[in-house]
Short mmCIF file of C-alpha atoms and ligand atoms in Angstrom, two decimals:
data_model
loop_
_atom_site.label_atom_id
_atom_site.label_comp_id
_atom_site.label_asym_id
_atom_site.label_seq_id
_atom_site.Cartn_x
_atom_site.Cartn_y
_atom_site.Cartn_z
CA MET A 1 0.00 0.00 0.00
CA SER A 2 1.50 3.33 -0.99
CA ARG A 3 1.72 6.32 1.28
CA ARG A 4 -0.40 9.24 0.08
CA SER A 5 1.03 12.51 1.29
CA ASP A 6 -1.67 14.79 -0.12
CA PHE A 7 -4.12 13.50 2.51
CA ARG A 8 -7.14 14.25 0.30
CA GLU A 9 -8.73 10.94 1.10
CA LEU A 10 -7.89 11.11 4.78
CA PRO A 11 -11.14 12.74 6.05
CA PRO A 12 -13.55 10.15 4.58
CA LYS A 13 -11.33 7.28 5.76
CA LEU A 14 -11.17 8.73 9.23
CA LEU A 15 -14.92 9.37 9.37
CA ALA A 16 -15.71 5.85 8.18
CA TRP A 17 -13.52 4.52 10.99
CA PHE A 18 -15.21 6.89 13.47
CA ASP A 19 -18.64 5.61 12.45
CA ARG A 20 -17.58 2.15 13.59
CA HIS A 21 -15.33 2.95 16.53
CA ALA A 22 -16.47 6.22 18.14
CA ARG A 23 -16.06 6.17 21.91
CA VAL A 24 -19.16 6.46 24.05
CA LEU A 25 -18.48 9.22 26.56
CA PRO A 26 -20.79 10.94 29.04
CA TRP A 27 -20.62 14.27 27.20
CA ARG A 28 -21.08 12.90 23.72
CA ALA A 29 -24.28 12.90 21.69
CA PRO A 30 -24.88 9.83 19.50
CA ILE A 31 -23.49 10.28 15.98
CA GLY A 32 -25.85 12.37 13.87
CA GLN A 33 -27.54 14.07 16.81
CA LYS A 34 -27.10 17.72 17.68
CA ARG A 35 -24.59 18.44 20.43
CA ASP A 36 -25.41 20.74 23.34
CA PRO A 37 -22.82 23.57 23.45
CA TYR A 38 -23.01 23.67 27.25
CA ARG A 39 -22.02 20.01 27.56
CA VAL A 40 -19.32 20.34 24.91
CA TRP A 41 -17.86 23.40 26.61
CA LEU A 42 -18.01 21.92 30.11
CA ALA A 43 -16.33 18.70 28.99
CA GLU A 44 -13.61 20.53 27.09
CA ILE A 45 -12.78 22.73 30.08
CA MET A 46 -12.69 19.71 32.40
CA LEU A 47 -10.56 17.72 29.98
CA GLN A 48 -7.84 20.35 29.77
CA GLN A 49 -4.89 18.74 31.54
CA THR A 50 -6.83 15.78 32.93
CA THR A 51 -7.88 12.37 31.67
CA VAL A 52 -11.26 11.10 30.49
CA PRO A 53 -11.72 8.64 33.41
CA HIS A 54 -10.84 11.35 35.92
CA ALA A 55 -13.10 14.00 34.36
CA ALA A 56 -16.13 11.75 33.70
CA PRO A 57 -17.57 11.60 37.26
CA TYR A 58 -17.09 15.35 37.65
CA PHE A 59 -18.91 15.96 34.39
CA GLU A 60 -21.80 13.76 35.47
CA ALA A 61 -22.01 15.43 38.88
CA PHE A 62 -21.92 18.93 37.36
CA THR A 63 -24.57 18.24 34.75
CA ARG A 64 -26.84 16.50 37.27
CA ARG A 65 -26.60 19.47 39.58
CA TRP A 66 -26.42 22.24 36.97
CA PRO A 67 -28.07 20.83 33.81
CA ARG A 68 -27.99 24.12 31.86
CA VAL A 69 -25.49 26.92 31.60
CA GLU A 70 -28.02 29.22 33.29
CA ASP A 71 -28.08 26.89 36.32
CA LEU A 72 -24.32 26.96 36.60
CA ALA A 73 -24.30 30.74 36.15
CA ALA A 74 -26.66 31.07 39.11
CA ALA A 75 -24.61 28.81 41.40
CA ALA A 76 -22.66 30.19 44.35
CA ASP A 77 -18.90 30.51 43.73
CA GLU A 78 -18.08 28.37 46.75
CA GLU A 79 -20.35 25.54 45.66
CA VAL A 80 -18.74 25.38 42.25
CA MET A 81 -15.22 25.56 43.66
CA ARG A 82 -16.10 22.75 46.07
CA ALA A 83 -17.54 20.61 43.27
CA TRP A 84 -14.41 21.27 41.21
CA ALA A 85 -12.01 20.22 43.98
CA GLY A 86 -9.77 17.42 42.76
CA LEU A 87 -9.83 18.48 39.11
CA GLY A 88 -6.91 20.85 39.68
CA TYR A 89 -6.01 24.05 37.84
CA TYR A 90 -8.46 26.07 39.88
CA ALA A 91 -8.14 29.19 37.73
CA ARG A 92 -10.17 27.17 35.23
CA ALA A 93 -13.01 26.78 37.72
CA ARG A 94 -13.07 30.52 38.29
CA ASN A 95 -13.08 31.15 34.53
CA LEU A 96 -15.76 28.49 34.15
CA LEU A 97 -18.09 30.47 36.35
CA LYS A 98 -17.21 33.78 34.71
CA CYS A 99 -17.84 32.24 31.33
CA ALA A 100 -21.15 30.63 32.39
CA ARG A 101 -22.36 33.99 33.68
CA GLU A 102 -21.36 35.79 30.52
CA VAL A 103 -23.04 33.18 28.32
CA ALA A 104 -26.20 33.31 30.44
CA ALA A 105 -26.20 37.13 30.21
CA ARG A 106 -25.79 36.96 26.41
CA GLY A 107 -28.60 34.43 26.14
CA GLY A 108 -26.41 31.64 24.74
CA PHE A 109 -22.99 30.68 23.43
CA PRO A 110 -21.59 32.55 20.41
CA GLU A 111 -21.78 30.23 17.42
CA THR A 112 -18.37 30.82 15.85
CA ALA A 113 -14.85 30.06 17.02
CA ALA A 114 -13.98 33.76 16.80
CA GLY A 115 -16.96 34.70 18.97
CA LEU A 116 -16.25 31.93 21.47
CA ARG A 117 -12.67 33.11 21.91
CA GLU A 118 -13.99 36.32 23.47
CA LEU A 119 -15.28 34.35 26.45
CA PRO A 120 -13.19 33.80 29.61
CA GLY A 121 -11.10 30.65 29.65
CA ILE A 122 -11.72 29.76 25.98
CA GLY A 123 -8.61 29.58 23.80
CA PRO A 124 -7.99 28.53 20.21
CA TYR A 125 -8.43 24.78 20.78
CA THR A 126 -11.57 24.98 22.92
CA SER A 127 -13.22 27.55 20.66
CA GLY A 128 -12.50 25.35 17.63
CA ALA A 129 -13.87 22.28 19.38
CA ILE A 130 -17.10 23.96 20.51
CA ALA A 131 -17.67 25.69 17.16
CA ALA A 132 -17.10 22.49 15.17
CA LEU A 133 -18.92 20.11 17.51
CA ALA A 134 -21.90 22.18 18.63
CA PHE A 135 -22.37 24.59 15.72
CA GLY A 136 -20.97 22.73 12.73
CA GLU A 137 -18.43 25.44 11.82
CA GLN A 138 -15.74 24.20 9.45
CA VAL A 139 -12.84 24.84 11.82
CA ALA A 140 -10.11 22.69 13.33
CA ALA A 141 -9.58 21.82 16.99
CA VAL A 142 -5.89 21.09 17.43
CA ASP A 143 -4.80 19.85 20.85
CA GLY A 144 -1.89 17.68 21.99
CA ASN A 145 -3.54 14.53 20.61
CA VAL A 146 -4.01 16.02 17.17
CA ASP A 147 -0.48 17.44 17.31
CA ARG A 148 0.86 13.99 17.91
CA VAL A 149 -1.18 12.26 15.20
CA PHE A 150 -0.28 14.82 12.53
CA ALA A 151 3.35 15.11 13.59
CA ARG A 152 3.50 11.38 12.85
CA LEU A 153 1.41 11.45 9.70
CA MET A 154 3.64 14.21 8.31
CA ALA A 155 6.86 13.05 10.06
CA LEU A 156 7.57 16.64 11.04
CA LYS A 157 11.22 17.20 11.80
CA SER A 158 11.45 20.98 11.81
CA ASP A 159 11.67 23.15 14.89
CA TRP A 160 8.56 22.38 16.99
CA ALA A 161 7.20 25.94 16.88
CA GLU A 162 7.42 25.91 13.07
CA ALA A 163 6.15 22.35 12.88
CA LYS A 164 3.06 23.27 14.89
CA LYS A 165 2.14 26.04 12.47
CA GLU A 166 2.53 23.71 9.50
CA LEU A 167 0.55 21.05 11.27
CA ALA A 168 -2.32 23.36 12.27
CA ALA A 169 -2.59 24.62 8.69
CA LYS A 170 -2.71 21.05 7.40
CA VAL A 171 -5.44 20.02 9.85
CA ALA A 172 -7.45 23.17 9.03
CA SER A 173 -7.22 22.38 5.32
CA LEU A 174 -8.66 18.91 5.89
CA VAL A 175 -11.73 19.75 8.00
CA PRO A 176 -14.71 18.69 5.89
CA ALA A 177 -17.62 21.06 5.30
CA LYS A 178 -19.97 18.27 6.32
CA ARG A 179 -19.37 16.68 9.73
CA PRO A 180 -16.63 19.02 11.04
CA GLY A 181 -17.59 18.03 14.60
CA ASP A 182 -17.33 14.32 13.84
CA PHE A 183 -13.95 14.96 12.23
CA ALA A 184 -12.76 16.66 15.43
CA GLU A 185 -14.07 13.83 17.62
CA ALA A 186 -12.60 11.23 15.27
CA LEU A 187 -9.15 12.77 15.64
CA MET A 188 -9.58 12.89 19.41
CA ASP A 189 -10.53 9.20 19.40
CA LEU A 190 -7.72 8.17 17.11
CA GLY A 191 -5.18 9.96 19.33
CA ALA A 192 -6.66 8.46 22.49
CA THR A 193 -7.14 4.87 21.36
CA VAL A 194 -4.86 4.12 18.39
CA CYS A 195 -2.11 6.68 17.86
CA THR A 196 -1.30 6.87 21.57
CA PRO A 197 1.76 8.68 22.94
CA THR A 198 4.02 5.70 23.59
CA ALA A 199 2.46 2.79 21.72
CA PRO A 200 0.87 3.74 18.38
CA ASN A 201 -1.08 0.74 17.14
CA CYS A 202 -0.41 1.15 13.44
CA MET A 203 -1.77 -2.33 12.69
CA ILE A 204 -5.34 -1.17 13.31
CA CYS A 205 -4.94 2.47 12.27
CA PRO A 206 -7.27 3.67 9.50
CA LEU A 207 -4.63 6.20 8.39
CA THR A 208 -1.68 3.87 7.91
CA GLU A 209 -1.57 4.46 4.16
CA PHE A 210 -1.04 8.20 4.69
CA CYS A 211 1.49 7.97 7.50
CA VAL A 212 5.09 8.98 6.80
CA ALA A 213 6.28 8.10 10.33
CA ARG A 214 4.84 4.63 9.97
CA ALA A 215 6.64 4.24 6.65
CA GLU A 216 9.89 5.33 8.29
CA GLY A 217 9.40 2.57 10.86
CA ASN A 218 9.68 4.49 14.13
CA PRO A 219 6.53 6.55 14.73
CA GLU A 220 7.14 6.88 18.49
CA ARG A 221 9.92 9.35 17.80
CA TYR A 222 7.32 11.94 16.78
CA PRO A 223 6.49 14.61 17.74
CA ILE A 224 10.06 15.84 18.11
CA LYS A 225 9.84 18.45 20.83
CA PRO A 226 12.55 20.49 22.57
CA ALA A 227 13.82 18.92 25.80
CA LYS A 228 11.74 19.85 28.82
CA VAL A 229 13.19 22.25 31.35
CA ALA A 230 13.01 20.85 34.89
CA LYS A 231 10.39 22.53 37.07
CA PRO A 232 11.62 24.56 40.03
CA ILE A 233 10.94 23.08 43.46
CA ARG A 234 9.13 25.11 46.11
CA TYR A 235 8.95 24.25 49.79
CA GLY A 236 6.31 25.04 52.37
CA HIS A 237 4.42 23.92 55.47
CA ALA A 238 0.86 22.76 56.11
CA TRP A 239 -0.61 22.58 59.59
CA VAL A 240 -3.21 20.02 60.60
CA ALA A 241 -4.82 21.22 63.85
CA ARG A 242 -7.06 18.47 65.25
CA ARG A 243 -9.84 18.76 67.79
CA LYS A 244 -12.62 16.24 68.57
CA GLY A 245 -12.04 14.36 65.34
CA GLN A 246 -12.16 17.51 63.23
CA VAL A 247 -9.51 19.52 61.46
CA TRP A 248 -9.17 23.29 61.12
CA MET A 249 -9.51 24.55 57.56
CA VAL A 250 -9.24 27.97 56.02
CA ARG A 251 -10.32 29.59 52.76
CA ARG A 252 -7.51 30.77 50.48
CA PRO A 253 -7.59 34.33 49.14
CA PRO A 254 -9.76 34.66 46.02
CA GLU A 255 -6.89 35.49 43.67
CA GLY A 256 -3.75 33.48 42.97
CA LEU A 257 -2.95 29.79 43.10
CA LEU A 258 -5.86 27.67 44.43
CA GLY A 259 -7.70 30.97 44.91
CA GLY A 260 -10.97 30.71 46.81
CA MET A 261 -10.42 27.05 47.68
CA LEU A 262 -10.69 25.43 51.08
CA ALA A 263 -7.20 24.65 52.42
CA LEU A 264 -5.14 23.68 55.40
CA PRO A 265 -3.32 26.61 57.01
CA SER A 266 -0.11 26.98 55.03
CA GLY A 267 2.48 29.74 54.84
CA ASP A 268 4.37 30.97 51.78
CA TRP A 269 5.88 28.46 49.41
CA ARG A 270 9.45 29.34 48.46
CA GLU A 271 12.05 28.05 46.07
CA GLY A 272 15.38 26.75 47.32
CA ALA A 273 14.71 25.80 50.96
CA LEU A 274 11.95 25.38 53.51
CA PRO A 275 10.89 28.88 54.61
CA GLU A 276 10.59 29.94 58.25
CA ALA A 277 6.91 30.01 59.14
CA ALA A 278 4.84 30.33 62.31
CA PRO A 279 2.11 27.76 62.96
CA PRO A 280 -1.47 29.05 63.21
CA LEU A 281 -1.43 28.66 67.02
CA LYS A 282 0.83 27.46 69.82
CA ALA A 283 0.72 23.68 70.27
CA GLU A 284 2.89 20.56 70.33
CA TRP A 285 3.41 20.33 66.59
CA VAL A 286 4.74 17.03 65.28
CA ASP A 287 6.52 16.77 61.94
CA THR A 288 4.33 14.16 60.20
CA GLY A 289 6.19 13.90 56.90
CA GLU A 290 6.31 15.45 53.48
CA VAL A 291 3.89 15.43 50.58
CA ARG A 292 4.86 16.19 47.02
CA HIS A 293 2.66 17.70 44.39
CA VAL A 294 3.28 18.98 40.88
CA PHE A 295 1.68 22.19 39.67
CA THR A 296 1.94 23.57 36.15
CA HIS A 297 4.98 25.74 36.80
CA PHE A 298 6.61 24.19 39.86
CA SER A 299 6.83 21.14 42.10
CA LEU A 300 5.88 21.52 45.73
CA ARG A 301 7.27 19.78 48.81
CA LEU A 302 5.04 20.41 51.74
CA THR A 303 6.12 19.56 55.29
CA VAL A 304 3.03 18.48 57.20
CA TRP A 305 2.72 19.31 60.90
CA THR A 306 0.08 17.81 63.16
CA ALA A 307 -1.11 18.81 66.64
CA ASP A 308 -4.07 18.20 68.93
CA VAL A 309 -5.42 21.60 69.96
CA SER A 310 -8.03 22.73 72.44
CA ARG A 311 -9.23 25.84 70.65
CA ALA A 312 -9.54 27.31 67.17
CA PRO A 313 -6.63 29.22 65.67
CA ALA A 314 -7.14 32.98 65.29
CA GLY A 315 -8.67 34.25 62.05
CA ASN A 316 -11.33 32.93 59.72
CA GLY A 317 -11.70 29.21 59.30
CA GLU A 318 -13.91 26.28 60.11
CA TRP A 319 -13.75 22.83 61.72
CA ALA A 320 -14.35 20.04 59.23
CA ASP A 321 -14.52 16.28 59.36
CA PRO A 322 -11.39 15.15 57.51
CA MET A 323 -13.06 12.00 56.20
CA GLU A 324 -16.08 13.79 54.76
CA GLU A 325 -16.32 15.73 51.53
CA THR A 326 -14.25 18.80 52.14
CA GLY A 327 -13.71 20.29 48.70
CA LEU A 328 -9.99 20.31 49.36
CA PRO A 329 -7.60 20.67 46.43
CA THR A 330 -5.52 17.55 45.87
CA VAL A 331 -2.35 18.87 47.48
CA PHE A 332 -4.13 19.50 50.79
CA ALA A 333 -6.10 16.26 50.56
CA LYS A 334 -2.73 14.48 50.32
CA ALA A 335 -1.44 16.36 53.37
CA LEU A 336 -4.58 15.49 55.30
CA ALA A 337 -4.36 11.83 54.31
CA LEU A 338 -0.80 11.78 55.59
CA ALA A 339 -1.78 13.44 58.89
CA VAL A 340 -4.97 11.60 59.75
CA GLY A 341 -4.62 8.41 57.71
CA GLY A 342 -7.23 7.21 55.24
CA LYS A 343 -8.32 9.16 52.23
CA PRO A 344 -10.72 12.11 52.48
CA LYS A 345 -13.85 11.65 50.38
CA ARG A 346 -13.97 13.64 47.18
CA ARG A 347 -17.68 13.69 46.50
S1 SF4 B 401 -0.09 4.75 11.25
FE1 SF4 B 401 0.65 4.59 13.33
S2 SF4 B 401 1.84 6.43 13.70
FE2 SF4 B 401 0.64 6.78 11.85
S3 SF4 B 401 -1.19 7.84 12.56
FE3 SF4 B 401 -1.67 5.64 12.54
S4 SF4 B 401 -1.15 4.89 14.60
FE4 SF4 B 401 -0.23 6.92 14.35
#
């Protein structure tokens, strides 16, 4: 079978494969049925930087509780932040609410990628995905999966920034006028189930005949990206003050990292070495160990201190049952698990 580098026949081949192998996912409409922009948008925001199995229960919980964008727009900030806890990247949850409120105020989602990009938290990929899936616009949605598939199909060897431009233009040129949403979902599925990051299954791939990397014999080498720079390491403390089976929790300031989220008391996090920090009240604090967590721009090593206390620390906060749903971000849930044993419930 010869490799066909013009890709003209790629869209129908891919769509024929999609018709047989499309994944069934909680946010998907059956093939041929109209997609709800609210569900498409919510899923795409949740799926940024997290996996399908991790996002699925959150999606189901959100859509059960807030079935329409107007319902989400009317929700209290704290409720949404609590429901989001565990999905990470909390700036997204804040933008989610801002976006829901703007859409509700406008009376619906804009129907083009350009219009969607004006909304908070919606970038080029998400706008393309919503416009193609929900509104049938003939636009591409290029994310890391699509990058990988096309970097292999085209065997792109140039500088990654240049390669990405070439790749995006190629994908855009292939989006069919009919079924642009199915084309986007088909590429997502191919990247997730066949052309996977470390083990592309070329034997069952519907695009083998077009694939230059496959012809070269080593598709895993693509995409060729610049070496990653190691993340800086920050250090900090977290204090677990216990009283009558409960733990003292505080609310983080609305802006900044984990803004508005429930948290354990924790001082500044600094690069280089563990900073000096005062505990939230005087007690017999015991060094309980260290938890590690990776954020987008840095890794964190948090020293966890535990003490039994007889009164509440000064300042705003609340006593909470550590084994009940707390809405804690993952880093603090890890610290709590270390301090009190067991695993706090997520939802
Ligand atoms: S032939 Fe292999 S490398 Fe090429 S797109 Fe298909 S799975 Fe990926």
